[in-house]
Every structure is written in C-alpha cells, then in structure tokens.
mmCIF file of C-alpha atoms and ligand atoms in Angstrom:
data_model
loop_
_atom_site.group_PDB
_atom_site.id
_atom_site.type_symbol
_atom_site.label_atom_id
_atom_site.label_comp_id
_atom_site.label_asym_id
_atom_site.label_seq_id
_atom_site.Cartn_x
_atom_site.Cartn_y
_atom_site.Cartn_z
ATOM 1 C CA ALA A 118 73.330 65.686 145.296
ATOM 2 C CA THR A 119 71.922 67.987 147.923
ATOM 3 C CA PRO A 120 74.258 69.388 150.581
ATOM 4 C CA THR A 121 72.501 67.069 153.003
ATOM 5 C CA ALA A 122 73.276 64.012 150.855
ATOM 6 C CA VAL A 123 76.913 65.061 150.679
ATOM 7 C CA MET A 124 77.002 65.503 154.447
ATOM 8 C CA VAL A 125 75.421 62.109 155.022
ATOM 9 C CA ALA A 126 77.890 60.439 152.630
ATOM 10 C CA THR A 127 80.808 62.182 154.326
ATOM 11 C CA GLY A 128 79.577 60.821 157.655
ATOM 12 C CA VAL A 129 79.115 57.296 156.286
ATOM 13 C CA GLY A 130 82.612 57.501 154.833
ATOM 14 C CA ALA A 131 84.105 58.654 158.114
ATOM 15 C CA SER A 132 82.474 55.761 159.943
ATOM 16 C CA HIS A 133 84.420 53.455 157.586
ATOM 17 C CA GLY A 134 87.633 55.405 158.038
ATOM 18 C CA VAL A 135 87.199 56.951 154.581
ATOM 19 C CA LEU A 136 87.920 60.662 155.004
ATOM 20 C CA ILE A 137 86.632 62.700 152.068
ATOM 21 C CA LYS A 138 88.006 66.167 151.459
ATOM 22 C CA GLY A 139 84.941 67.914 150.131
ATOM 23 C CA GLY A 140 81.964 67.497 147.828
ATOM 24 C CA ASP A 141 83.980 67.660 144.594
ATOM 25 C CA ALA A 142 86.139 64.738 145.620
ATOM 26 C CA LEU A 143 83.034 62.788 146.557
ATOM 27 C CA GLU A 144 81.448 63.538 143.188
ATOM 28 C CA ARG A 145 84.468 62.680 141.027
ATOM 29 C CA ALA A 146 84.934 59.181 142.452
ATOM 30 C CA GLN A 147 81.711 57.912 140.799
ATOM 31 C CA SER A 148 83.201 58.334 137.294
ATOM 32 C CA VAL A 149 86.592 56.733 137.907
ATOM 33 C CA ASN A 150 87.554 54.256 135.169
ATOM 34 C CA TYR A 151 91.197 53.654 136.112
ATOM 35 C CA VAL A 152 92.579 52.861 139.550
ATOM 36 C CA ILE A 153 96.373 53.079 139.702
ATOM 37 C CA PHE A 154 97.960 51.283 142.623
ATOM 38 C CA ASP A 155 101.447 51.911 143.915
ATOM 39 C CA LYS A 156 103.031 48.523 144.641
ATOM 40 C CA THR A 157 105.099 48.875 147.801
ATOM 41 C CA GLY A 158 103.047 49.612 150.912
ATOM 42 C CA THR A 159 99.831 49.911 148.914
ATOM 43 C CA LEU A 160 99.219 46.526 147.272
ATOM 44 C CA THR A 161 101.819 44.959 149.535
ATOM 45 C CA GLN A 162 101.893 45.139 153.304
ATOM 46 C CA GLY A 163 104.941 47.398 153.251
ATOM 47 C CA LYS A 164 106.550 44.977 155.686
ATOM 48 C CA ALA A 165 109.469 43.849 153.658
ATOM 49 C CA SER A 166 111.781 41.209 155.023
ATOM 50 C CA VAL A 167 115.085 39.859 153.848
ATOM 51 C CA THR A 168 114.709 36.252 152.708
ATOM 52 C CA THR A 169 118.054 35.630 151.015
ATOM 53 C CA VAL A 170 121.597 36.923 151.289
ATOM 54 C CA LYS A 171 124.410 35.919 148.991
ATOM 55 C CA VAL A 172 127.915 37.315 149.199
ATOM 56 C CA PHE A 173 129.877 37.259 145.938
ATOM 57 C CA SER A 174 133.257 38.184 147.381
ATOM 58 C CA GLU A 175 135.803 37.228 150.039
ATOM 59 C CA MET A 176 133.882 39.207 152.647
ATOM 60 C CA GLU A 177 132.374 37.278 155.545
ATOM 61 C CA LEU A 178 128.593 37.266 155.804
ATOM 62 C CA GLY A 179 128.609 39.105 159.141
ATOM 63 C CA ASP A 180 130.850 41.865 157.798
ATOM 64 C CA PHE A 181 128.752 42.110 154.652
ATOM 65 C CA LEU A 182 125.594 42.597 156.729
ATOM 66 C CA THR A 183 127.262 45.183 158.956
ATOM 67 C CA LEU A 184 128.402 47.135 155.921
ATOM 68 C CA VAL A 185 124.997 47.082 154.219
ATOM 69 C CA ALA A 186 123.111 47.944 157.426
ATOM 70 C CA SER A 187 125.515 50.820 158.119
ATOM 71 C CA ALA A 188 124.916 52.221 154.645
ATOM 72 C CA GLU A 189 121.125 51.938 155.042
ATOM 73 C CA ALA A 190 120.942 53.223 158.625
ATOM 74 C CA SER A 191 119.941 56.776 157.650
ATOM 75 C CA SER A 192 117.364 55.735 155.045
ATOM 76 C CA GLU A 193 113.624 55.837 155.738
ATOM 77 C CA HIS A 194 112.792 53.383 152.964
ATOM 78 C CA PRO A 195 110.907 50.152 153.847
ATOM 79 C CA LEU A 196 113.772 48.195 152.253
ATOM 80 C CA SER A 197 116.177 49.829 154.660
ATOM 81 C CA ARG A 198 114.134 48.732 157.683
ATOM 82 C CA ALA A 199 114.148 45.162 156.380
ATOM 83 C CA ILE A 200 117.918 45.161 155.992
ATOM 84 C CA LEU A 201 118.555 46.661 159.431
ATOM 85 C CA ASP A 202 116.218 44.146 161.059
ATOM 86 C CA TYR A 203 117.952 41.244 159.368
ATOM 87 C CA ALA A 204 121.422 42.452 160.300
ATOM 88 C CA TYR A 205 120.265 43.129 163.850
ATOM 89 C CA HIS A 206 118.956 39.591 164.272
ATOM 90 C CA TYR A 207 122.037 38.093 162.678
ATOM 91 C CA HIS A 208 124.328 39.967 165.052
ATOM 92 C CA TYR A 209 122.104 39.801 168.099
ATOM 93 C CA PHE A 210 124.077 37.071 169.825
ATOM 94 C CA ASP A 211 127.640 37.592 168.755
ATOM 95 C CA LYS A 212 127.548 41.369 169.141
ATOM 96 C CA LEU A 213 125.396 41.619 172.236
ATOM 97 C CA PRO A 214 126.827 44.371 174.434
ATOM 98 C CA THR A 215 128.807 42.993 177.350
ATOM 99 C CA ASN A 216 128.474 45.951 179.693
ATOM 100 C CA GLY A 217 125.830 44.154 181.748
ATOM 101 C CA THR A 218 122.817 46.041 180.485
ATOM 102 C CA THR A 219 120.323 43.694 178.932
ATOM 103 C CA LYS A 220 117.454 46.115 178.506
ATOM 104 C CA GLN A 221 118.868 47.996 175.567
ATOM 105 C CA SER A 222 116.599 48.889 172.711
ATOM 106 C CA ARG A 223 117.121 47.652 169.185
ATOM 107 C CA ASP A 224 118.413 51.075 168.179
ATOM 108 C CA GLN A 225 120.875 51.172 171.068
ATOM 109 C CA ILE A 226 122.205 47.745 170.151
ATOM 110 C CA LEU A 227 122.472 48.732 166.495
ATOM 111 C CA SER A 228 124.389 51.880 167.384
ATOM 112 C CA GLU A 229 126.968 49.700 169.194
ATOM 113 C CA TRP A 230 128.190 48.075 166.023
ATOM 114 C CA LEU A 231 127.100 50.105 163.002
ATOM 115 C CA LEU A 232 130.000 51.638 161.082
ATOM 116 C CA GLU A 233 130.166 55.336 160.432
ATOM 117 C CA ALA A 234 128.733 56.316 157.050
ATOM 118 C CA ILE A 235 130.003 59.586 155.571
ATOM 119 C CA ASP A 236 128.337 61.643 152.806
ATOM 120 C CA PHE A 237 125.150 59.596 152.931
ATOM 121 C CA SER A 238 122.574 60.213 150.231
ATOM 122 C CA ALA A 239 119.251 58.514 149.559
ATOM 123 C CA LEU A 240 118.621 58.311 145.821
ATOM 124 C CA PRO A 241 114.883 58.011 145.175
ATOM 125 C CA GLY A 242 113.981 55.017 143.031
ATOM 126 C CA ARG A 243 117.563 53.729 143.102
ATOM 127 C CA GLY A 244 118.974 53.169 146.586
ATOM 128 C CA VAL A 245 121.567 54.681 148.893
ATOM 129 C CA LYS A 246 125.150 55.855 148.552
ATOM 130 C CA CYS A 247 127.771 56.700 151.189
ATOM 131 C CA PHE A 248 131.401 56.225 152.194
ATOM 132 C CA ILE A 249 132.490 53.720 154.828
ATOM 133 C CA ASN A 250 136.159 53.273 155.785
ATOM 134 C CA GLY A 251 136.938 55.738 153.016
ATOM 135 C CA LYS A 252 135.409 53.507 150.343
ATOM 136 C CA ARG A 253 132.250 54.171 148.373
ATOM 137 C CA VAL A 254 129.316 51.891 149.272
ATOM 138 C CA LEU A 255 126.324 51.512 146.959
ATOM 139 C CA VAL A 256 123.155 49.631 147.961
ATOM 140 C CA GLY A 257 120.311 49.620 145.479
ATOM 141 C CA ASN A 258 119.165 48.468 142.070
ATOM 142 C CA ARG A 259 120.999 47.791 138.796
ATOM 143 C CA ALA A 260 120.567 51.406 137.685
ATOM 144 C CA LEU A 261 122.473 52.629 140.744
ATOM 145 C CA LEU A 262 125.396 50.288 140.155
ATOM 146 C CA ALA A 263 125.425 51.021 136.423
ATOM 147 C CA GLU A 264 125.670 54.758 137.135
ATOM 148 C CA HIS A 265 128.955 54.060 138.900
ATOM 149 C CA SER A 266 130.125 51.628 136.218
ATOM 150 C CA VAL A 267 130.018 48.651 138.584
ATOM 151 C CA THR A 268 129.656 45.434 136.595
ATOM 152 C CA VAL A 269 127.536 42.595 137.911
ATOM 153 C CA PRO A 270 129.006 39.132 137.275
ATOM 154 C CA THR A 271 126.883 36.692 135.239
ATOM 155 C CA GLU A 272 126.535 34.320 138.183
ATOM 156 C CA ALA A 273 125.070 37.112 140.326
ATOM 157 C CA GLU A 274 122.792 38.263 137.505
ATOM 158 C CA THR A 275 121.378 34.735 137.238
ATOM 159 C CA PHE A 276 120.810 34.701 140.993
ATOM 160 C CA LEU A 277 119.013 38.076 140.809
ATOM 161 C CA VAL A 278 116.738 37.048 137.960
ATOM 162 C CA ASP A 279 115.703 33.981 139.923
ATOM 163 C CA LEU A 280 114.773 36.132 142.952
ATOM 164 C CA GLU A 281 112.814 38.541 140.785
ATOM 165 C CA LEU A 282 110.839 35.827 139.024
ATOM 166 C CA ASN A 283 109.740 34.815 142.524
ATOM 167 C CA ALA A 284 108.304 38.292 143.230
ATOM 168 C CA LYS A 285 111.274 39.341 145.362
ATOM 169 C CA THR A 286 113.222 42.566 145.058
ATOM 170 C CA GLY A 287 116.941 42.022 144.549
ATOM 171 C CA ILE A 288 119.199 44.559 146.218
ATOM 172 C CA LEU A 289 122.731 44.863 144.894
ATOM 173 C CA VAL A 290 125.740 45.921 146.932
ATOM 174 C CA ALA A 291 129.022 47.428 145.783
ATOM 175 C CA TYR A 292 132.045 48.258 147.956
ATOM 176 C CA ASP A 293 134.867 50.381 146.592
ATOM 177 C CA ASP A 294 133.034 50.243 143.230
ATOM 178 C CA SER A 295 133.219 46.442 143.074
ATOM 179 C CA PHE A 296 130.160 44.251 143.215
ATOM 180 C CA ILE A 297 130.126 42.214 146.469
ATOM 181 C CA GLY A 298 126.680 40.690 146.964
ATOM 182 C CA VAL A 299 122.898 40.535 146.802
ATOM 183 C CA LEU A 300 119.994 40.553 149.234
ATOM 184 C CA GLY A 301 116.530 39.280 148.326
ATOM 185 C CA VAL A 302 113.586 41.032 149.942
ATOM 186 C CA ALA A 303 109.973 39.856 150.034
ATOM 187 C CA ASP A 304 106.987 42.048 150.790
ATOM 188 C CA PRO A 305 103.754 40.014 150.960
ATOM 189 C CA LEU A 306 100.539 41.220 149.356
ATOM 190 C CA LYS A 307 97.837 42.626 151.597
ATOM 191 C CA ARG A 308 95.333 39.870 152.240
ATOM 192 C CA GLU A 309 92.448 41.690 150.569
ATOM 193 C CA ALA A 310 94.430 42.861 147.517
ATOM 194 C CA ALA A 311 93.360 40.207 144.988
ATOM 195 C CA VAL A 312 89.692 40.367 145.995
ATOM 196 C CA VAL A 313 89.641 44.157 145.645
ATOM 197 C CA VAL A 314 91.280 44.029 142.209
ATOM 198 C CA GLU A 315 88.663 41.485 141.116
ATOM 199 C CA GLY A 316 85.905 43.691 142.576
ATOM 200 C CA LEU A 317 87.086 46.739 140.644
ATOM 201 C CA LYS A 318 87.095 44.776 137.398
ATOM 202 C CA LYS A 319 83.482 43.750 138.078
ATOM 203 C CA MET A 320 82.645 47.438 138.534
ATOM 204 C CA GLY A 321 84.034 48.103 135.058
ATOM 205 C CA ILE A 322 87.184 49.753 136.396
ATOM 206 C CA HIS A 323 90.625 49.067 134.948
ATOM 207 C CA PRO A 324 93.300 48.379 137.616
ATOM 208 C CA VAL A 325 96.911 49.381 136.951
ATOM 209 C CA MET A 326 100.070 48.819 139.015
ATOM 210 C CA VAL A 327 102.861 51.400 139.024
ATOM 211 C CA THR A 328 106.204 50.869 140.742
ATOM 212 C CA GLY A 329 109.812 51.891 140.841
ATOM 213 C CA ASP A 330 110.712 48.235 141.232
ATOM 214 C CA ASN A 331 112.085 46.209 138.324
ATOM 215 C CA TRP A 332 109.926 44.631 135.615
ATOM 216 C CA ARG A 333 110.337 40.990 136.623
ATOM 217 C CA THR A 334 109.395 41.554 140.279
ATOM 218 C CA ALA A 335 106.570 43.878 139.257
ATOM 219 C CA ASN A 336 105.130 41.361 136.793
ATOM 220 C CA ALA A 337 105.349 38.518 139.315
ATOM 221 C CA VAL A 338 103.506 40.565 141.968
ATOM 222 C CA ALA A 339 100.929 41.805 139.428
ATOM 223 C CA LYS A 340 100.216 38.244 138.364
ATOM 224 C CA GLU A 341 99.583 37.196 141.970
ATOM 225 C CA VAL A 342 97.159 40.056 142.509
ATOM 226 C CA GLY A 343 95.391 39.799 139.141
ATOM 227 C CA ILE A 344 96.554 43.035 137.517
ATOM 228 C CA GLU A 345 97.402 42.843 133.808
ATOM 229 C CA ASP A 346 98.419 46.466 133.241
ATOM 230 C CA VAL A 347 101.852 47.097 134.807
ATOM 231 C CA ARG A 348 104.176 50.128 134.671
ATOM 232 C CA ALA A 349 107.538 49.257 136.258
ATOM 233 C CA GLU A 350 110.919 50.952 136.711
ATOM 234 C CA VAL A 351 109.073 54.257 136.989
ATOM 235 C CA MET A 352 111.105 56.937 138.739
ATOM 236 C CA PRO A 353 109.199 58.713 141.539
ATOM 237 C CA ALA A 354 108.448 61.771 139.354
ATOM 238 C CA GLY A 355 107.267 59.529 136.522
ATOM 239 C CA LYS A 356 104.237 58.243 138.403
ATOM 240 C CA ALA A 357 102.390 61.532 137.750
ATOM 241 C CA ASP A 358 103.278 61.262 134.035
ATOM 242 C CA VAL A 359 101.689 57.806 133.894
ATOM 243 C CA ILE A 360 98.488 59.335 135.254
ATOM 244 C CA ARG A 361 98.538 62.284 132.883
ATOM 245 C CA SER A 362 98.985 59.960 129.901
ATOM 246 C CA LEU A 363 95.889 57.996 130.928
ATOM 247 C CA GLN A 364 93.898 61.216 131.375
ATOM 248 C CA THR A 365 94.510 62.421 127.803
ATOM 249 C CA ASP A 366 91.505 60.542 126.391
ATOM 250 C CA GLY A 367 89.219 61.980 129.071
ATOM 251 C CA SER A 368 89.535 59.057 131.478
ATOM 252 C CA MET A 369 88.972 59.672 135.184
ATOM 253 C CA VAL A 370 91.967 58.327 137.064
ATOM 254 C CA ALA A 371 92.220 57.431 140.740
ATOM 255 C CA MET A 372 95.633 56.909 142.331
ATOM 256 C CA VAL A 373 96.133 54.924 145.528
ATOM 257 C CA GLY A 374 99.466 55.377 147.293
ATOM 258 C CA ASP A 375 101.129 55.757 150.648
ATOM 259 C CA GLY A 376 104.576 57.255 150.349
ATOM 260 C CA ILE A 377 106.331 60.574 149.965
ATOM 261 C CA ASN A 378 107.208 59.469 146.438
ATOM 262 C CA ASP A 379 103.532 59.198 145.620
ATOM 263 C CA SER A 380 102.379 62.734 146.419
ATOM 264 C CA PRO A 381 102.912 64.222 142.925
ATOM 265 C CA ALA A 382 100.870 61.313 141.526
ATOM 266 C CA LEU A 383 98.170 61.719 144.185
ATOM 267 C CA ALA A 384 97.915 65.381 143.240
ATOM 268 C CA ALA A 385 97.872 64.694 139.479
ATOM 269 C CA ALA A 386 95.077 62.113 139.748
ATOM 270 C CA ASP A 387 91.420 63.102 139.454
ATOM 271 C CA VAL A 388 90.919 61.221 142.697
ATOM 272 C CA GLY A 389 93.970 60.824 144.944
ATOM 273 C CA MET A 390 93.643 58.294 147.749
ATOM 274 C CA ALA A 391 96.265 58.175 150.494
ATOM 275 C CA ILE A 392 96.209 54.839 152.263
ATOM 276 C CA GLY A 393 97.223 53.830 155.761
ATOM 277 C CA ALA A 394 99.416 55.757 158.113
ATOM 278 C CA GLY A 395 100.774 57.435 154.988
ATOM 279 C CA THR A 396 103.081 60.386 155.194
ATOM 280 C CA ASP A 397 101.762 63.874 155.991
ATOM 281 C CA ILE A 398 102.733 65.051 152.548
ATOM 282 C CA ALA A 399 100.823 62.201 150.861
ATOM 283 C CA ILE A 400 97.787 62.866 153.037
ATOM 284 C CA GLU A 401 97.922 66.533 152.086
ATOM 285 C CA ALA A 402 98.087 65.787 148.359
ATOM 286 C CA ALA A 403 95.133 63.363 148.497
ATOM 287 C CA ASP A 404 91.354 63.850 148.079
ATOM 288 C CA TYR A 405 90.629 60.810 150.210
ATOM 289 C CA VAL A 406 92.415 59.342 153.194
ATOM 290 C CA LEU A 407 91.798 55.626 153.801
ATOM 291 C CA VAL A 408 92.777 55.419 157.448
ATOM 292 C CA ARG A 409 92.142 51.710 157.975
ATOM 293 C CA ASN A 410 94.902 50.866 155.501
ATOM 294 C CA SER A 411 92.536 48.415 153.809
ATOM 295 C CA LEU A 412 92.230 48.319 150.025
ATOM 296 C CA GLU A 413 88.543 47.435 150.416
ATOM 297 C CA ASP A 414 87.986 51.096 151.171
ATOM 298 C CA VAL A 415 88.927 52.014 147.595
ATOM 299 C CA ILE A 416 85.707 50.226 146.643
ATOM 300 C CA THR A 417 83.857 51.745 149.617
ATOM 301 C CA ALA A 418 84.822 55.225 148.398
ATOM 302 C CA ILE A 419 83.773 54.679 144.784
ATOM 303 C CA ASP A 420 80.588 52.921 145.853
ATOM 304 C CA LEU A 421 79.657 55.730 148.207
ATOM 305 C CA SER A 422 80.073 58.292 145.434
ATOM 306 C CA ARG A 423 78.083 56.224 142.957
ATOM 307 C CA LYS A 424 75.242 55.744 145.442
ATOM 308 C CA THR A 425 75.172 59.366 146.583
ATOM 309 C CA PHE A 426 74.991 60.759 143.078
ATOM 310 C CA ALA A 427 72.831 58.034 141.491
ATOM 311 C CA ARG A 428 69.992 58.890 143.833
ATOM 312 C CA ILE A 429 69.472 62.366 142.447
ATOM 313 C CA ARG A 430 70.188 61.778 138.776
HETATM 314 P P1 ADP B 159 108.104 51.713 144.839
HETATM 315 O O1 ADP B 159 107.609 52.442 143.634
HETATM 316 O O2 ADP B 159 107.854 50.249 144.719
HETATM 317 O O3 ADP B 159 107.568 52.299 146.123
HETATM 318 P P2 ADP B 159 110.729 53.065 145.044
HETATM 319 O O4 ADP B 159 110.525 54.073 143.961
HETATM 320 O O5 ADP B 159 110.740 53.558 146.438
HETATM 321 O O6 ADP B 159 109.717 51.829 144.851
HETATM 322 O O7 ADP B 159 112.109 52.309 144.802
HETATM 323 C C1 ADP B 159 112.389 51.662 143.561
HETATM 324 C C2 ADP B 159 113.578 50.749 143.685
HETATM 325 O O8 ADP B 159 114.742 51.484 144.078
HETATM 326 C C3 ADP B 159 113.433 49.683 144.746
HETATM 327 O O9 ADP B 159 112.735 48.571 144.259
HETATM 328 C C4 ADP B 159 114.901 49.372 145.023
HETATM 329 O O10 ADP B 159 115.414 48.528 144.042
HETATM 330 C C5 ADP B 159 115.557 50.721 144.912
HETATM 331 N N1 ADP B 159 115.664 51.381 146.238
HETATM 332 C C6 ADP B 159 115.020 52.502 146.645
HETATM 333 N N2 ADP B 159 115.380 52.838 147.904
HETATM 334 C C7 ADP B 159 116.262 51.894 148.323
HETATM 335 C C8 ADP B 159 117.021 51.676 149.540
HETATM 336 N N3 ADP B 159 116.938 52.476 150.589
HETATM 337 N N4 ADP B 159 117.847 50.601 149.568
HETATM 338 C C9 ADP B 159 117.957 49.776 148.513
HETATM 339 N N5 ADP B 159 117.282 49.932 147.363
HETATM 340 C C10 ADP B 159 116.457 50.972 147.242
HETATM 341 MG MG1 MG B 160 106.437 53.494 147.468
#
C-alpha cells in the first residue's frame, strides 16, 4: 500500500477507536489465521459478581465474608472487586458506621470493618495469601490450596463442580490451613462476543480461548460463545507459549487481551490487540489498541488491513 493508503487506513481506524501502531501492524493483520482471546475482561465483561456463597465450617456467613474481603482487599484482580462488593453490601446495614456521618464512601465504610492482613501476596493465576489474626488465609483456586496441602471435602468438591459446569468460577477459602468455604463468581459475556466469534469463522479465521481459569468453567463459557478450541488452566506466562506453539507452522496469530497478565502474550503475537481501558503495560505491548472495548473492532481491524492491502495487490 502507498504511504497515503496507510495514512487513510490509520485515520479510518482511529475514527472507530482502533489505534494502529504503524504500517507493519496494519499490514500483518490481513494474514491473521488465529485469533486468541483471553477470557476474563476480553470475552467477558470483566464485571464479575458473586452469585453464591457457601460456608463449610462453623464460621458465620458474616465473619466468613469479612475474612475473605480482608484477604482480597489489596488485590487488583477483578475477582477481588467482586468479593469486596459482595461483602460490602452484605455488611452495609449491620456495620454501618454510627458516628453520624452518612456520606462516607464505599472505601471508607470498608476500612471501618476490614481486618488487618499481614504478609499479603497476590499469586498470579492462583489467588491471594496473607495472615489474619495470626492464621494463614488462602483465597483462590484448587492449585493454591493444594500447594498448602489443604484438602477439599467431597461435599465441597461436588458443589464446586456444579458451579463450574454453570460457567461460574469457584473460589476456595482456607483459614489456618483448613478448608472453610466457597464463593461462586459469574462474569457475563460481552453482548457482541458470540456474533464476533461467528464473524471470524466466516472470515476463515480460527478463534481460540485462553484462560487461567479451570477447564470446566472455561469449556462452559467457550460453549456459550461458540469457541471450540480452548486452552485452560494456563499460568500467566504460559499464554505466550500457547501463541508460539501456534506460530510454529507459519500461522499468523493475533492475541486479544486486556490485563497485565496478557502483555507477554500480546508481545509474542504477530498482532497484539489491547482491548478496553486495558493496563498501560498491555497497551504498550500491543500493536493495536481497541479503545471502545468492543470485540467488533477485532473484525474492524482485520477488515481494514485486508481492504487496504487488497487494493494494491
Ligand atoms: P484469566 O486468565 O481468566 O484472566 P487469571 O490468570 O487472572 O485468569 O486467574 C486464574 C485463576 O486464578 C482465577 O480463575 C482464579 O481461580 C484464581 N485467582 C487469580 N487471582 C485471584 C484472586 N485475587 N482471588 C481469587 N482467585 C484468584
Ligand atoms: Mg485476565
């Protein structure tokens, strides 16, 4: 394409909120034959909410929620936000501050009753770990609990599997290295997701879903959105490996993602597309930024490249 054609395409892209970082990126998108989607925040709205809570111990529900929210308070993960919101609403009435001020923010109210968490660490792809009241608290997936030799009772495992088959993410909680309960979190698909997946297939492009979430949840979500090729329980660093393995036969691979965890994959892809508000680091690693946070713009980007370069072939 002539420099003028590239400039025109860049302008057309920008008017759709598709920011293209240079002529090479624009050119590569035409030949993409795989589009890898991150699940959370990319195919889904990234607005997780707690739908189920089940305590498997003597602990009262309110205390359970306080404990879990306190452990998650320093995490930036979408799952953490969902848990804090749920706990906040649960406690809103019985723990409303009585000092007369009614115009406190959510964060101020939370700070009134959250417990102090010591030695907090966020474990990518697994969950969070800290100490509360001198006891270790673990909130995350099976792998996290297994690492600390916490056994999950059969009854709880059955409950978890049921959540997962319904496309929900099950979050496990251990206190003092004993299993104490489960939360189920739902994150609805973006409205356009299924249509875009169908559109890509019609363009001869193979859609793939990659996620750190467990296989059952991943498969249930993939089925809803129409994706047959699923890679689940992938640790954050493994997403780039998935891309490299697809590239070995000369395939052109696009990756669509939003989070910090996705930047190595965005960089490894032939065409990296950061979607939505994204994180600065994801935006930096990407060739395209889809500012409208709409998956339709994955098609807009590929289409624009195809049209720009078809004209001069
Ligand atoms: P995704 O690839 O879907 O964006 P992540 O790699 O961020 O997922 O996380 C994978 C899994 O690790 C989650 O599904 C969850 O089970 C667990 N996890 C990660 N962070 C947290 C957290 N802050 N609290 C609880 N669980 C978490
Ligand atoms: Mg993610």
